[in-house]
mmCIF file of C-alpha atoms in Angstrom:
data_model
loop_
_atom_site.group_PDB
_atom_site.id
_atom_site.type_symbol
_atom_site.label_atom_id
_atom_site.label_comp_id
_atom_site.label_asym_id
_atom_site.label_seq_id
_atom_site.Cartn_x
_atom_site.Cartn_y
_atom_site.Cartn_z
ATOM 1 C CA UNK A 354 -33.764 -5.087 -5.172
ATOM 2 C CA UNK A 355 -32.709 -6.222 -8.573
ATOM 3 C CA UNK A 356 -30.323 -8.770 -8.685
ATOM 4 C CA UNK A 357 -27.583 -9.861 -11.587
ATOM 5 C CA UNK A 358 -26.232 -13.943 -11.368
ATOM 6 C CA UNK A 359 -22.417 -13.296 -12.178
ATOM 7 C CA UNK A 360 -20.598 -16.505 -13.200
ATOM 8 C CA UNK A 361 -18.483 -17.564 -12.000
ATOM 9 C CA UNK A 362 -17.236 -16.630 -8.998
ATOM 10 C CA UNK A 363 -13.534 -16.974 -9.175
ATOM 11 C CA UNK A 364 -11.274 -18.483 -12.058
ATOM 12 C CA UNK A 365 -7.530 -19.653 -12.232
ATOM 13 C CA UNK A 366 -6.254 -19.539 -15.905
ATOM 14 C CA UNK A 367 -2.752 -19.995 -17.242
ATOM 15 C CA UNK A 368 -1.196 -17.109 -19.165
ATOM 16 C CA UNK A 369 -2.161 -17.248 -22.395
ATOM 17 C CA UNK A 370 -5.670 -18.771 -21.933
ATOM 18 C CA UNK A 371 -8.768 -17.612 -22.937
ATOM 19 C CA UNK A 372 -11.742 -16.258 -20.706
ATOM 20 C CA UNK A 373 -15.004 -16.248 -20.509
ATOM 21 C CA UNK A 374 -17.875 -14.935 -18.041
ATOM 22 C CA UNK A 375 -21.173 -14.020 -17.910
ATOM 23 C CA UNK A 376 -24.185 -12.403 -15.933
ATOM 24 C CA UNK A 377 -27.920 -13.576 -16.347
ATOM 25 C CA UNK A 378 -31.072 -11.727 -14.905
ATOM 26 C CA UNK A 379 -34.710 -12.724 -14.940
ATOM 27 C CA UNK A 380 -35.240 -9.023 -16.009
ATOM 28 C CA UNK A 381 -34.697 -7.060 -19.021
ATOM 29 C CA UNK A 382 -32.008 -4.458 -19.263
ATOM 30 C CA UNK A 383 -31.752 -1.301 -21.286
ATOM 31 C CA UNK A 384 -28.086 -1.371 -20.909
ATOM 32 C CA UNK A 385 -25.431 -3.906 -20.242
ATOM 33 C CA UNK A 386 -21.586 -2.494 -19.044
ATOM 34 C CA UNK A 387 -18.387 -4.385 -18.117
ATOM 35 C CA UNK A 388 -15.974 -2.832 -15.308
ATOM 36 C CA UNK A 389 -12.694 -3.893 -13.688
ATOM 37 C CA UNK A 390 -11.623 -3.354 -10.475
ATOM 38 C CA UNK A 391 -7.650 -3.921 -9.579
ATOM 39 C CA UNK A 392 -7.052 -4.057 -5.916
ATOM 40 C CA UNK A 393 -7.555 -1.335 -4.001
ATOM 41 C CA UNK A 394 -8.671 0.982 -6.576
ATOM 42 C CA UNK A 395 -12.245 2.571 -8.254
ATOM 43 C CA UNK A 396 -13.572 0.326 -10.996
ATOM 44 C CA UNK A 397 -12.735 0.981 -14.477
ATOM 45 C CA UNK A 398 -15.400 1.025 -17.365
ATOM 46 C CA UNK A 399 -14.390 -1.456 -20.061
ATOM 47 C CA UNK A 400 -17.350 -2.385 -22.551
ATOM 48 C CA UNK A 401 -20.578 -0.669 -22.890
ATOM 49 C CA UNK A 402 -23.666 -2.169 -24.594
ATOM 50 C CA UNK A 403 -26.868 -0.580 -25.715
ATOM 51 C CA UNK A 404 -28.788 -2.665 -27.696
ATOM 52 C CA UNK A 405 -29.760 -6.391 -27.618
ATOM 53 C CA UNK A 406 -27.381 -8.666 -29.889
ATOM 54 C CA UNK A 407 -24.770 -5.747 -30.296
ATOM 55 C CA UNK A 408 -21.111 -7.925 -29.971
ATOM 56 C CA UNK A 409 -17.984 -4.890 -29.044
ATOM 57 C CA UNK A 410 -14.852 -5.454 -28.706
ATOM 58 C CA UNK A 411 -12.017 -3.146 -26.919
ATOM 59 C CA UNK A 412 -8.723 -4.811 -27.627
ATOM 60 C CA UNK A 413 -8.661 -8.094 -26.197
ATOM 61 C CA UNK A 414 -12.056 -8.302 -24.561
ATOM 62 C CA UNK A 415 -15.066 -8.788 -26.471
ATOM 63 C CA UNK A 416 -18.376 -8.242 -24.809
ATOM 64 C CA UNK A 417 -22.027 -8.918 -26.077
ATOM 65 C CA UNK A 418 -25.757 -7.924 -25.188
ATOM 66 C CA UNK A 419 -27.800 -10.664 -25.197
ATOM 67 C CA UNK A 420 -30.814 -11.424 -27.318
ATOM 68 C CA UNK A 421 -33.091 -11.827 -24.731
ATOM 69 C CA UNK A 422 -31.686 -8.888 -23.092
ATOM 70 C CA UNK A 423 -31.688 -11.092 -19.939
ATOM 71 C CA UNK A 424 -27.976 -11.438 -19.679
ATOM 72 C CA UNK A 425 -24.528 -10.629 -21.182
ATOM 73 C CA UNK A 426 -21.002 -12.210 -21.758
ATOM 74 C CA UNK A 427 -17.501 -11.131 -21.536
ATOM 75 C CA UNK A 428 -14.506 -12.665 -23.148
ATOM 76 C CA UNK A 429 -10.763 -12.362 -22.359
ATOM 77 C CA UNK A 430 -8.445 -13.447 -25.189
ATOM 78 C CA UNK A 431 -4.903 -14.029 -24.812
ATOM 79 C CA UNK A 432 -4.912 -13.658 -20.861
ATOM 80 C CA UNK A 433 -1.997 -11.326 -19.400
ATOM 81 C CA UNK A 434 -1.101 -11.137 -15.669
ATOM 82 C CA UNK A 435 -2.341 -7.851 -15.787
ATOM 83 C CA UNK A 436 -5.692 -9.558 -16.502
ATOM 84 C CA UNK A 437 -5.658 -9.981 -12.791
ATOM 85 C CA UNK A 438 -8.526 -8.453 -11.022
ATOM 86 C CA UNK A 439 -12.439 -8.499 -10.190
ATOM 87 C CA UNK A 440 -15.067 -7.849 -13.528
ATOM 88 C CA UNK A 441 -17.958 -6.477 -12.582
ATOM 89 C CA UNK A 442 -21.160 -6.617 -14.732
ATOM 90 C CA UNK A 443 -23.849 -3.713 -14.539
ATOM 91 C CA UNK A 444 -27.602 -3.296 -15.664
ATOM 92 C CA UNK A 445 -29.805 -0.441 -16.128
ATOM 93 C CA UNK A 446 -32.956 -1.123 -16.208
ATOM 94 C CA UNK A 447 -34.508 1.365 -17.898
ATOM 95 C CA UNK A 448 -33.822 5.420 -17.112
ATOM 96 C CA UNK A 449 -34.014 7.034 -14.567
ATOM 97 C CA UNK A 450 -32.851 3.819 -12.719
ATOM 98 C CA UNK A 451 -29.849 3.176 -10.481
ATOM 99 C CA UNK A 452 -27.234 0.412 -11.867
ATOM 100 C CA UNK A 453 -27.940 -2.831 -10.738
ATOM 101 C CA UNK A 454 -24.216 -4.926 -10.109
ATOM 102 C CA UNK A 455 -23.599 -8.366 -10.353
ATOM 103 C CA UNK A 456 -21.309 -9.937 -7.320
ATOM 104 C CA UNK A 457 -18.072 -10.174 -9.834
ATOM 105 C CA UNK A 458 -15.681 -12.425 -11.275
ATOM 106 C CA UNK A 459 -11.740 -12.691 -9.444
ATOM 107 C CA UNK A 460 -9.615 -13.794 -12.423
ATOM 108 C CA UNK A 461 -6.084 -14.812 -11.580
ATOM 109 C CA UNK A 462 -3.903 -15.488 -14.593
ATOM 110 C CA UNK A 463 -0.782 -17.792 -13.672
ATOM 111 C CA UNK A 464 2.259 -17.016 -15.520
ATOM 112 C CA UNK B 671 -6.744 16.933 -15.285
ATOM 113 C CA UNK B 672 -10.442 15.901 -15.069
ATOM 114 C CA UNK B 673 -11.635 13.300 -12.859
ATOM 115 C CA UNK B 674 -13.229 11.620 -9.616
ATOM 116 C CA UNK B 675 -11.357 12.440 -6.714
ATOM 117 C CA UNK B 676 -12.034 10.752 -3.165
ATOM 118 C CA UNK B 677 -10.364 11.105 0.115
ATOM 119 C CA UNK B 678 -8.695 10.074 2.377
ATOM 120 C CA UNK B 679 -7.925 6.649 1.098
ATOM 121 C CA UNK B 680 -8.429 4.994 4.385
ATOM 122 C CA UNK B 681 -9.710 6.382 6.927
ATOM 123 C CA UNK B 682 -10.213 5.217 10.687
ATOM 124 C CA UNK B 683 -12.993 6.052 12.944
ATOM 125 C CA UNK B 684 -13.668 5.276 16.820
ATOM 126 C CA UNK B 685 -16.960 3.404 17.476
ATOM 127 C CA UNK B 686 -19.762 5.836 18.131
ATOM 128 C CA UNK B 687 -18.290 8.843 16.009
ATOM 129 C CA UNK B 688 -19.447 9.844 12.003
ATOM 130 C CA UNK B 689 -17.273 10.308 10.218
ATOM 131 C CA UNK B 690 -17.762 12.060 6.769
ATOM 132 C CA UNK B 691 -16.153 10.544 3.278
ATOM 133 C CA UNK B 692 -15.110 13.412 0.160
ATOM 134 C CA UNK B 693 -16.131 12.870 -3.161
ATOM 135 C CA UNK B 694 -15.106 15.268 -5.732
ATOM 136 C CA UNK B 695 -15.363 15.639 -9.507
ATOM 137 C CA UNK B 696 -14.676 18.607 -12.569
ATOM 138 C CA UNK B 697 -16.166 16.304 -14.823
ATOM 139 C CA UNK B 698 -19.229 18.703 -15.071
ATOM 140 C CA UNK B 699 -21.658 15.482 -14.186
ATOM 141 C CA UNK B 700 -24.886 15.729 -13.428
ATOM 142 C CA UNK B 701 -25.261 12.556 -11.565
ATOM 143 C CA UNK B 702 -23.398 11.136 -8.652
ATOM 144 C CA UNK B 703 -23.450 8.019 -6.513
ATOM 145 C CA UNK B 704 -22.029 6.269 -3.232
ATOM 146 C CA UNK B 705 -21.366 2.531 -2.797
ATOM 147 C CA UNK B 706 -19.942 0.536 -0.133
ATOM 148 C CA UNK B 707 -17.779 -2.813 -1.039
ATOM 149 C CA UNK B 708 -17.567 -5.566 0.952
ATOM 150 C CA UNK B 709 -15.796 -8.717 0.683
ATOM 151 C CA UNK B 710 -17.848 -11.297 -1.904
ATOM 152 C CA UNK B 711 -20.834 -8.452 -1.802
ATOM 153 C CA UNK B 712 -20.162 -6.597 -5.186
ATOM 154 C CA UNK B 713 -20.997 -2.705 -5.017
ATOM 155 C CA UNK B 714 -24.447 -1.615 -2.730
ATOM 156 C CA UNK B 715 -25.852 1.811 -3.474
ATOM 157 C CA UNK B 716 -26.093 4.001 -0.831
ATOM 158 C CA UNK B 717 -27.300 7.124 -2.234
ATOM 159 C CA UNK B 718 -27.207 8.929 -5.489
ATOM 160 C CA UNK B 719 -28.137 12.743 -6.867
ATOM 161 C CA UNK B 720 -29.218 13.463 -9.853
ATOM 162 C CA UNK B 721 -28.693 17.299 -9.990
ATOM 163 C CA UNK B 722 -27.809 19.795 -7.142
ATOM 164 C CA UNK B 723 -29.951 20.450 -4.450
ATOM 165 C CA UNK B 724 -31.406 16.877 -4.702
ATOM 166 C CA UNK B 725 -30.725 13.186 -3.720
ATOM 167 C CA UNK B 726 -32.167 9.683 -3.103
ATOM 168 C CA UNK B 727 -31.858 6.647 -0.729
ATOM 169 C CA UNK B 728 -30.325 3.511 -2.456
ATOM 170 C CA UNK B 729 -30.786 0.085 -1.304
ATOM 171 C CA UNK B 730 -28.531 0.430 1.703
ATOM 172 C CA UNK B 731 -28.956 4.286 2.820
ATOM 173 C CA UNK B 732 -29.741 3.771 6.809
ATOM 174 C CA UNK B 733 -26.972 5.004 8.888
ATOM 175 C CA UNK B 734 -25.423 7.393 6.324
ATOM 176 C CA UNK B 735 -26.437 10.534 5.067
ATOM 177 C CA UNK B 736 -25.255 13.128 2.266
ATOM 178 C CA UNK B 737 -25.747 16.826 0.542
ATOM 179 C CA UNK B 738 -25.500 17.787 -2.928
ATOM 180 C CA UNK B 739 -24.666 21.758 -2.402
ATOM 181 C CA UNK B 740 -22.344 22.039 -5.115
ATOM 182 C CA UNK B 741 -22.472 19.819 -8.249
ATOM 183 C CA UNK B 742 -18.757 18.899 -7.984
ATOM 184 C CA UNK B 743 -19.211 17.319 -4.635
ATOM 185 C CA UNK B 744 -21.041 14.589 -2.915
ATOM 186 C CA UNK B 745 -19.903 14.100 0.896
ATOM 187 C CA UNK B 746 -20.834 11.036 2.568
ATOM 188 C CA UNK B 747 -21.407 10.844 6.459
ATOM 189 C CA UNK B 748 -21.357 7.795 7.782
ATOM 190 C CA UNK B 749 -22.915 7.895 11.332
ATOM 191 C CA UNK B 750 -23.269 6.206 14.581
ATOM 192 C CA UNK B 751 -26.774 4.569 13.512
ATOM 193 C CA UNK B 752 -24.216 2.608 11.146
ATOM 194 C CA UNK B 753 -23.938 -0.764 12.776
ATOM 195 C CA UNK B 754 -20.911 -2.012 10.754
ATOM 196 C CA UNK B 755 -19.181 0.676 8.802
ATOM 197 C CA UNK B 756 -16.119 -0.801 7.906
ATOM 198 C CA UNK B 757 -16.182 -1.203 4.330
ATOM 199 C CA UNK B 758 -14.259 -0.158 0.952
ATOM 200 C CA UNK B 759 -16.697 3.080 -0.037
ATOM 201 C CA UNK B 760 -17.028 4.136 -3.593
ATOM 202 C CA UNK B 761 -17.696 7.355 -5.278
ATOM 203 C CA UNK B 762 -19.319 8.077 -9.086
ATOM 204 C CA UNK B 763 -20.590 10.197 -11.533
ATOM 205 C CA UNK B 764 -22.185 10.186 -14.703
ATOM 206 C CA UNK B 765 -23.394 12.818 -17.289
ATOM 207 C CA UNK B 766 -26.511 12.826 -16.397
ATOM 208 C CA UNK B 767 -29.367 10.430 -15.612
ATOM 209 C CA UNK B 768 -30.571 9.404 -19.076
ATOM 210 C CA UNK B 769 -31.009 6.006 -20.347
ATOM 211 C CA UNK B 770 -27.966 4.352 -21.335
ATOM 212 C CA UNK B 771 -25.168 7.046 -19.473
ATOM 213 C CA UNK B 772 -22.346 5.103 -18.192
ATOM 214 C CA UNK B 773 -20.844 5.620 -14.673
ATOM 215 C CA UNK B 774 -16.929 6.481 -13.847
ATOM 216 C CA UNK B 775 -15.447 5.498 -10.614
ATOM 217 C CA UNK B 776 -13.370 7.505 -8.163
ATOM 218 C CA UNK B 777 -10.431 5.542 -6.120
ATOM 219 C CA UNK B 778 -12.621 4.740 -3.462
ATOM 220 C CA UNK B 779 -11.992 5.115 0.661
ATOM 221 C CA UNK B 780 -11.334 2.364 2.821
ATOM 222 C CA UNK B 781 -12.953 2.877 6.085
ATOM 223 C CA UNK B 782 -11.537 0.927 9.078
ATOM 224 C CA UNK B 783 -13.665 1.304 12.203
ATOM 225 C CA UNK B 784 -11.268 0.659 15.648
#
């Protein structure tokens, strides 16, 4: 199936730090949404984005839709330890299609 | 309260037996979906439903199966046929199917096969 390249893989950051990650596709998506997923648990639905260049922000994160509509980009500022945790990106094709997810990003923030 | 309930959180099964997963919402969805987690993999769909009465094979469905009786709940069996079943297995719903609807996660159940 569909695939979404989720970069990068893992990051290390000192408190305080800023963050940044992003997912590509050689598709287009409709829709672009950020989770995160603490350990153990469901993920959690940060950022939703429905149309290409739109730039949201929710607090301290700031996600945008691409151009292209081929990828998407989320930023940490500030970084907490509650930071910690895996961010997910998600694609929908178009409707009446099933959420495509990327592999995820394990940020750990060192105090 | 409403939300996505799932249990139990972990749950252990003896090779060779299914073993069925709850999934339960009062969100008044339309939609809802099963993933498995593993390590490194990101989330697989398993199956989803769109309304009651009515569900589809994701990209991973063989060796599990499911019913969509009640639009509050989506039960997951995972059977025998499943070769490796040990996984972190997620529940969702959204409002409906439409372009653009986002998806909420339950807690997820940890399956541990012995």
């Amino acid at each position: 199936g569909q695939q979404l390249n989720q970069s990068p893989q893992s990051m290390f950051i000192q408190e305080g730090e800023d963050v940044s990650m992003n997912c590509t596709s050689s598709s287009i998506f409709n829709t672009w949404l950020w989770y995160k997923q603490d350990p153990g648990e469901g993920p959690v639905l940060l950022i939703a984005l429905y149309k290409a260049g739109e730039l949201t922000s929710n607090g301290r994160l700031t996600a945008q839709f691409g151009i292209t509509r081929k990828d998407s980009f989320l930023n940490i500022s500030a970084s907490i330890p509650s930071d910690v945790g895996i961010y997910f990106c998600a694609g929908q094709l178009r409707g009446n299609t099933p959420l495509v997810f990327g592999k995820g990003t394990r940020l750990s923030v060192i105090a | 309260d409403g939300g996505i309930t799932q249990s139990p959180k972990y749950l252990f099964r003896k090779e060779g037996q299914n073993v069925t997963l709850s999934c339960e919402q009062n969100l008044n969805h339309d939609a809802m979906y099963w993933y498995r987690q593993d390590p490194g993999q990101g989330l697989r769909l398993i199956y989803y439903s769109q309304i009651v009465n009515d569900f589809q094979k994701g990209d991973i469905a063989e060796g599990y199966s499911v019913s969509r009786e009640k639009k509050e709940s989506f039960p997951l069996t995972v059977t025998s046929a499943q070769k490796n079943p040990t996984a972190f297995y997620l529940c969702a719903s959204s409002i409906d199917w439409r372009d653009g609807e986002t998806q909420y996660f339950g807690p997820g159940t940890r399956l541990l096969v012995l």
